């Protein structure tokens, strides 16, 4: 387990927190109803949530191999990764620089398209049309590129064993996240007021989880975690660097 001192004084963590606070201030300028002090408290709220997950939920190595597993178990932010492997996942990385440049170029192109061509579609509520474009941009095209480079699904951590391990870690993380959501989100405030019967709440939970998975969960985790974060970890030889830099993006 990484000590608080090692985490807080890691240069990537400092950059992450500073940009987090700047982004919080930016939200208060973008949305007039957000007050600076309340937004700052919400930001600290989510930082605390992040720190709790960081310290109490140990992610399992996505790619199973004795060497990779050993590296992931002993990894601390800033330590040197095994050559050609992502530090936390143990997944093989053939050319960290080239693959990172491709993913970053793709990301900024997608962002430019989202902010221009897709913005009105999103505002018009054309959700499924936007979702198909997101899946193509963040999942299908990168998957085809890495297939062309000779990667197999297991090289990206997509395995039945890895799924079971990740699901267990996700369940632990959810136990930490849910209490925050129950007091911090607008949806929670609506629920606490008793506007919905239990049956609708349970049905809504199933629908929300399913919709969240297809609308954001899978392709975001595939692009930013399985691909981008692991390449950044290998490129900078730092688990913390990959985590914080991909989170900033």
Tab-separated table of C-alpha atoms in Angstrom:
chain	number	residue	atom	x	y	z
A	1	UNK	CA	0.000	0.000	0.000
A	2	UNK	CA	1.381	3.392	-0.981
A	3	UNK	CA	1.933	5.861	1.851
A	4	UNK	CA	0.122	9.191	1.882
A	5	UNK	CA	3.463	11.013	1.711
A	6	UNK	CA	4.518	9.170	-1.468
A	7	UNK	CA	1.194	9.929	-3.091
A	8	UNK	CA	0.851	13.595	-2.127
A	9	UNK	CA	4.432	14.477	-3.071
A	10	UNK	CA	4.270	12.678	-6.396
A	11	UNK	CA	4.591	15.321	-9.118
A	12	UNK	CA	1.758	13.826	-11.169
A	13	UNK	CA	-0.617	13.952	-8.199
A	14	UNK	CA	0.203	17.623	-7.575
A	15	UNK	CA	-0.488	18.476	-11.233
A	16	UNK	CA	-3.711	16.465	-11.094
A	17	UNK	CA	-5.008	18.295	-8.005
A	18	UNK	CA	-4.090	21.738	-9.347
A	19	UNK	CA	-5.894	21.103	-12.633
A	20	UNK	CA	-8.806	19.622	-10.705
A	21	UNK	CA	-9.199	22.859	-8.735
A	22	UNK	CA	-8.791	25.020	-11.848
A	23	UNK	CA	-11.462	22.948	-13.587
A	24	UNK	CA	-13.767	23.432	-10.601
A	25	UNK	CA	-13.330	27.172	-10.889
A	26	UNK	CA	-13.956	26.910	-14.631
A	27	UNK	CA	-17.293	25.206	-13.984
A	28	UNK	CA	-18.411	28.131	-11.848
A	29	UNK	CA	-17.680	30.452	-14.780
A	30	UNK	CA	-19.366	28.165	-17.316
A	31	UNK	CA	-22.508	27.535	-15.266
A	32	UNK	CA	-23.663	30.620	-13.439
A	33	UNK	CA	-25.733	28.670	-10.888
A	34	UNK	CA	-22.591	27.033	-9.500
A	35	UNK	CA	-21.129	28.972	-6.589
A	36	UNK	CA	-17.356	28.954	-6.176
A	37	UNK	CA	-17.316	27.858	-2.529
A	38	UNK	CA	-19.869	25.064	-2.974
A	39	UNK	CA	-18.128	23.807	-6.129
A	40	UNK	CA	-14.809	23.834	-4.269
A	41	UNK	CA	-16.340	21.716	-1.488
A	42	UNK	CA	-17.778	19.271	-4.019
A	43	UNK	CA	-14.349	18.996	-5.632
A	44	UNK	CA	-12.711	18.199	-2.300
A	45	UNK	CA	-15.512	15.707	-1.706
A	46	UNK	CA	-14.605	13.805	-4.852
A	47	UNK	CA	-10.879	14.036	-4.139
A	48	UNK	CA	-11.571	12.339	-0.807
A	49	UNK	CA	-13.543	9.663	-2.640
A	50	UNK	CA	-10.640	9.125	-5.022
A	51	UNK	CA	-8.140	8.823	-2.163
A	52	UNK	CA	-10.304	6.262	-0.367
A	53	UNK	CA	-10.500	4.106	-3.487
A	54	UNK	CA	-6.769	4.536	-4.079
A	55	UNK	CA	-5.887	3.267	-0.607
A	56	UNK	CA	-8.518	0.595	-0.012
A	57	UNK	CA	-9.184	-0.939	-3.441
A	58	UNK	CA	-6.285	-2.829	-4.987
A	59	UNK	CA	-6.901	-3.341	-8.723
A	60	UNK	CA	-6.021	-6.776	-10.062
A	61	UNK	CA	-3.532	-7.091	-12.899
A	62	UNK	CA	-5.524	-7.315	-16.112
A	63	UNK	CA	-3.004	-9.473	-17.975
A	64	UNK	CA	-2.189	-12.706	-16.245
A	65	UNK	CA	1.448	-13.755	-16.159
A	66	UNK	CA	3.680	-14.509	-13.160
A	67	UNK	CA	6.128	-11.761	-14.097
A	68	UNK	CA	3.433	-9.173	-14.772
A	69	UNK	CA	1.494	-10.075	-11.656
A	70	UNK	CA	4.582	-9.684	-9.510
A	71	UNK	CA	5.256	-6.281	-11.012
A	72	UNK	CA	1.687	-5.106	-10.436
A	73	UNK	CA	1.589	-6.368	-6.836
A	74	UNK	CA	4.767	-4.545	-5.880
A	75	UNK	CA	4.213	-1.401	-7.933
A	76	UNK	CA	4.330	2.016	-6.323
A	77	UNK	CA	3.915	5.394	-8.014
A	78	UNK	CA	7.135	6.454	-9.686
A	79	UNK	CA	8.916	3.100	-9.772
A	80	UNK	CA	10.349	1.655	-12.960
A	81	UNK	CA	8.105	-0.696	-14.907
A	82	UNK	CA	9.173	-3.937	-16.549
A	83	UNK	CA	10.517	-3.302	-20.060
A	84	UNK	CA	7.748	-3.453	-22.615
A	85	UNK	CA	4.971	-3.757	-20.047
A	86	UNK	CA	2.470	-1.451	-18.440
A	87	UNK	CA	3.275	-1.168	-14.766
A	88	UNK	CA	-0.110	-1.680	-13.123
A	89	UNK	CA	-1.824	-3.980	-15.611
A	90	UNK	CA	1.124	-6.136	-16.650
A	91	UNK	CA	-0.105	-5.935	-20.265
A	92	UNK	CA	2.540	-5.998	-23.023
A	93	UNK	CA	3.273	-2.703	-24.761
A	94	UNK	CA	5.121	-2.976	-28.077
A	95	UNK	CA	5.879	0.681	-28.803
A	96	UNK	CA	4.704	3.007	-26.036
A	97	UNK	CA	5.677	6.233	-27.806
A	98	UNK	CA	4.033	5.451	-31.152
A	99	UNK	CA	0.882	4.023	-29.599
A	100	UNK	CA	0.553	6.937	-27.162
A	101	UNK	CA	0.912	9.459	-30.010
A	102	UNK	CA	-1.791	7.658	-31.997
A	103	UNK	CA	-4.193	7.614	-29.035
A	104	UNK	CA	-3.554	11.265	-28.161
A	105	UNK	CA	-4.005	12.354	-31.781
A	106	UNK	CA	-7.229	10.340	-32.021
A	107	UNK	CA	-8.451	11.784	-28.712
A	108	UNK	CA	-7.922	15.428	-29.684
A	109	UNK	CA	-9.517	14.849	-33.100
A	110	UNK	CA	-12.561	13.246	-31.420
A	111	UNK	CA	-12.775	16.120	-28.930
A	112	UNK	CA	-12.713	18.685	-31.744
A	113	UNK	CA	-15.501	16.795	-33.542
A	114	UNK	CA	-17.564	16.550	-30.352
A	115	UNK	CA	-17.281	20.257	-29.621
A	116	UNK	CA	-18.240	21.261	-33.174
A	117	UNK	CA	-20.070	18.769	-35.374
A	118	UNK	CA	-21.659	16.681	-32.596
A	119	UNK	CA	-22.516	19.446	-30.156
A	120	UNK	CA	-25.878	20.272	-31.712
A	121	UNK	CA	-26.812	16.586	-32.081
A	122	UNK	CA	-26.148	16.132	-28.386
A	123	UNK	CA	-28.185	19.214	-27.457
A	124	UNK	CA	-31.027	18.010	-29.691
A	125	UNK	CA	-31.199	14.774	-27.724
A	126	UNK	CA	-30.088	12.526	-30.575
A	127	UNK	CA	-28.511	10.252	-27.987
A	128	UNK	CA	-28.275	6.971	-29.852
A	129	UNK	CA	-26.805	8.603	-32.930
A	130	UNK	CA	-24.137	10.264	-30.791
A	131	UNK	CA	-23.557	6.984	-28.930
A	132	UNK	CA	-22.830	5.125	-32.174
A	133	UNK	CA	-20.265	7.766	-33.129
A	134	UNK	CA	-18.633	7.550	-29.687
A	135	UNK	CA	-18.404	3.763	-29.921
A	136	UNK	CA	-16.848	4.022	-33.360
A	137	UNK	CA	-14.388	6.716	-32.307
A	138	UNK	CA	-13.292	5.413	-28.910
A	139	UNK	CA	-13.711	1.647	-29.336
A	140	UNK	CA	-13.964	0.336	-32.912
A	141	UNK	CA	-11.264	2.445	-34.611
A	142	UNK	CA	-8.679	2.011	-31.794
A	143	UNK	CA	-9.475	-1.727	-31.621
A	144	UNK	CA	-8.861	-2.096	-35.363
A	145	UNK	CA	-5.605	-0.149	-35.086
A	146	UNK	CA	-4.263	-2.329	-32.268
A	147	UNK	CA	-5.413	-5.456	-34.094
A	148	UNK	CA	-3.392	-4.226	-37.073
A	149	UNK	CA	-0.374	-3.878	-34.744
A	150	UNK	CA	-0.758	-7.547	-33.796
A	151	UNK	CA	-2.422	-7.236	-30.382
A	152	UNK	CA	-4.868	-9.848	-29.147
A	153	UNK	CA	-7.774	-9.065	-26.760
A	154	UNK	CA	-5.843	-10.754	-23.938
A	155	UNK	CA	-2.927	-8.354	-24.570
A	156	UNK	CA	-5.294	-5.502	-23.697
A	157	UNK	CA	-6.537	-7.203	-20.532
A	158	UNK	CA	-9.809	-8.416	-22.069
A	159	UNK	CA	-10.130	-11.910	-20.611
A	160	UNK	CA	-12.753	-13.829	-18.635
A	161	UNK	CA	-10.406	-14.099	-15.645
A	162	UNK	CA	-9.529	-10.412	-15.821
A	163	UNK	CA	-13.226	-9.503	-15.995
A	164	UNK	CA	-14.004	-11.417	-12.797
A	165	UNK	CA	-11.123	-9.791	-10.937
A	166	UNK	CA	-12.028	-6.328	-12.213
A	167	UNK	CA	-15.675	-6.864	-11.271
A	168	UNK	CA	-14.654	-7.621	-7.697
A	169	UNK	CA	-12.535	-4.465	-7.514
A	170	UNK	CA	-15.394	-2.463	-9.038
A	171	UNK	CA	-17.789	-3.791	-6.395
A	172	UNK	CA	-15.448	-2.645	-3.609
A	173	UNK	CA	-15.051	0.755	-5.250
A	174	UNK	CA	-18.827	1.080	-5.605
A	175	UNK	CA	-19.220	0.642	-1.841
A	176	UNK	CA	-17.070	3.751	-1.446
A	177	UNK	CA	-18.594	5.759	-4.304
A	178	UNK	CA	-22.304	5.135	-3.608
A	179	UNK	CA	-22.391	6.939	-0.220
A	180	UNK	CA	-20.882	9.995	-1.921
A	181	UNK	CA	-23.460	9.868	-4.697
A	182	UNK	CA	-26.313	9.536	-2.216
A	183	UNK	CA	-25.503	12.942	-0.745
A	184	UNK	CA	-23.772	14.810	-3.580
A	185	UNK	CA	-25.797	14.291	-6.772
A	186	UNK	CA	-28.957	16.016	-7.963
A	187	UNK	CA	-30.502	12.620	-8.701
A	188	UNK	CA	-30.004	11.598	-5.085
A	189	UNK	CA	-31.767	14.728	-3.873
A	190	UNK	CA	-34.714	13.871	-6.113
A	191	UNK	CA	-34.823	10.316	-4.742
A	192	UNK	CA	-34.607	11.396	-1.095
A	193	UNK	CA	-37.672	13.590	-1.591
A	194	UNK	CA	-39.701	10.432	-2.202
A	195	UNK	CA	-40.955	11.230	-5.700
A	196	UNK	CA	-40.487	7.669	-6.921
A	197	UNK	CA	-41.898	4.370	-5.558
A	198	UNK	CA	-39.501	1.501	-4.784
A	199	UNK	CA	-40.465	-0.461	-7.922
A	200	UNK	CA	-39.549	2.453	-10.185
A	201	UNK	CA	-36.315	3.038	-8.312
A	202	UNK	CA	-35.226	-0.585	-8.788
A	203	UNK	CA	-36.215	-0.569	-12.452
A	204	UNK	CA	-34.488	2.770	-12.909
A	205	UNK	CA	-31.308	1.360	-11.365
A	206	UNK	CA	-31.185	-1.480	-13.895
A	207	UNK	CA	-31.914	0.863	-16.794
A	208	UNK	CA	-29.370	3.437	-15.600
A	209	UNK	CA	-26.555	0.891	-15.185
A	210	UNK	CA	-27.276	-0.640	-18.602
A	211	UNK	CA	-27.514	2.741	-20.302
A	212	UNK	CA	-24.371	3.980	-18.543
A	213	UNK	CA	-22.426	0.937	-19.716
A	214	UNK	CA	-23.357	1.380	-23.373
A	215	UNK	CA	-23.330	5.185	-23.464
A	216	UNK	CA	-20.022	5.774	-21.684
A	217	UNK	CA	-18.727	2.974	-19.459
A	218	UNK	CA	-17.260	0.492	-21.914
A	219	UNK	CA	-15.687	2.684	-24.564
A	220	UNK	CA	-14.335	5.185	-22.028
A	221	UNK	CA	-12.696	2.462	-19.968
A	222	UNK	CA	-11.418	0.715	-23.088
A	223	UNK	CA	-9.888	3.863	-24.561
A	224	UNK	CA	-8.677	5.718	-21.470
A	225	UNK	CA	-7.798	2.785	-19.190
A	226	UNK	CA	-7.001	-0.322	-21.245
A	227	UNK	CA	-5.204	1.619	-23.988
A	228	UNK	CA	-4.123	5.147	-23.068
A	229	UNK	CA	-3.337	4.726	-19.375
A	230	UNK	CA	-1.255	1.594	-19.892
A	231	UNK	CA	0.786	3.279	-22.664
A	232	UNK	CA	1.402	6.344	-20.503
A	233	UNK	CA	2.478	4.114	-17.613
A	234	UNK	CA	4.984	2.343	-19.844
A	235	UNK	CA	6.160	5.564	-21.486
A	236	UNK	CA	6.863	7.343	-18.183
A	237	UNK	CA	7.745	4.171	-16.200
A	238	UNK	CA	5.259	5.296	-13.581
A	239	UNK	CA	1.921	3.859	-12.495
A	240	UNK	CA	0.922	7.181	-10.944
A	241	UNK	CA	1.934	9.048	-14.091
A	242	UNK	CA	-0.306	6.912	-16.291
A	243	UNK	CA	-3.216	7.141	-13.871
A	244	UNK	CA	-3.129	10.887	-13.302
A	245	UNK	CA	-2.281	11.954	-16.869
A	246	UNK	CA	-5.062	9.851	-18.373
A	247	UNK	CA	-7.448	11.166	-15.689
A	248	UNK	CA	-6.512	14.739	-16.557
A	249	UNK	CA	-7.369	14.067	-20.202
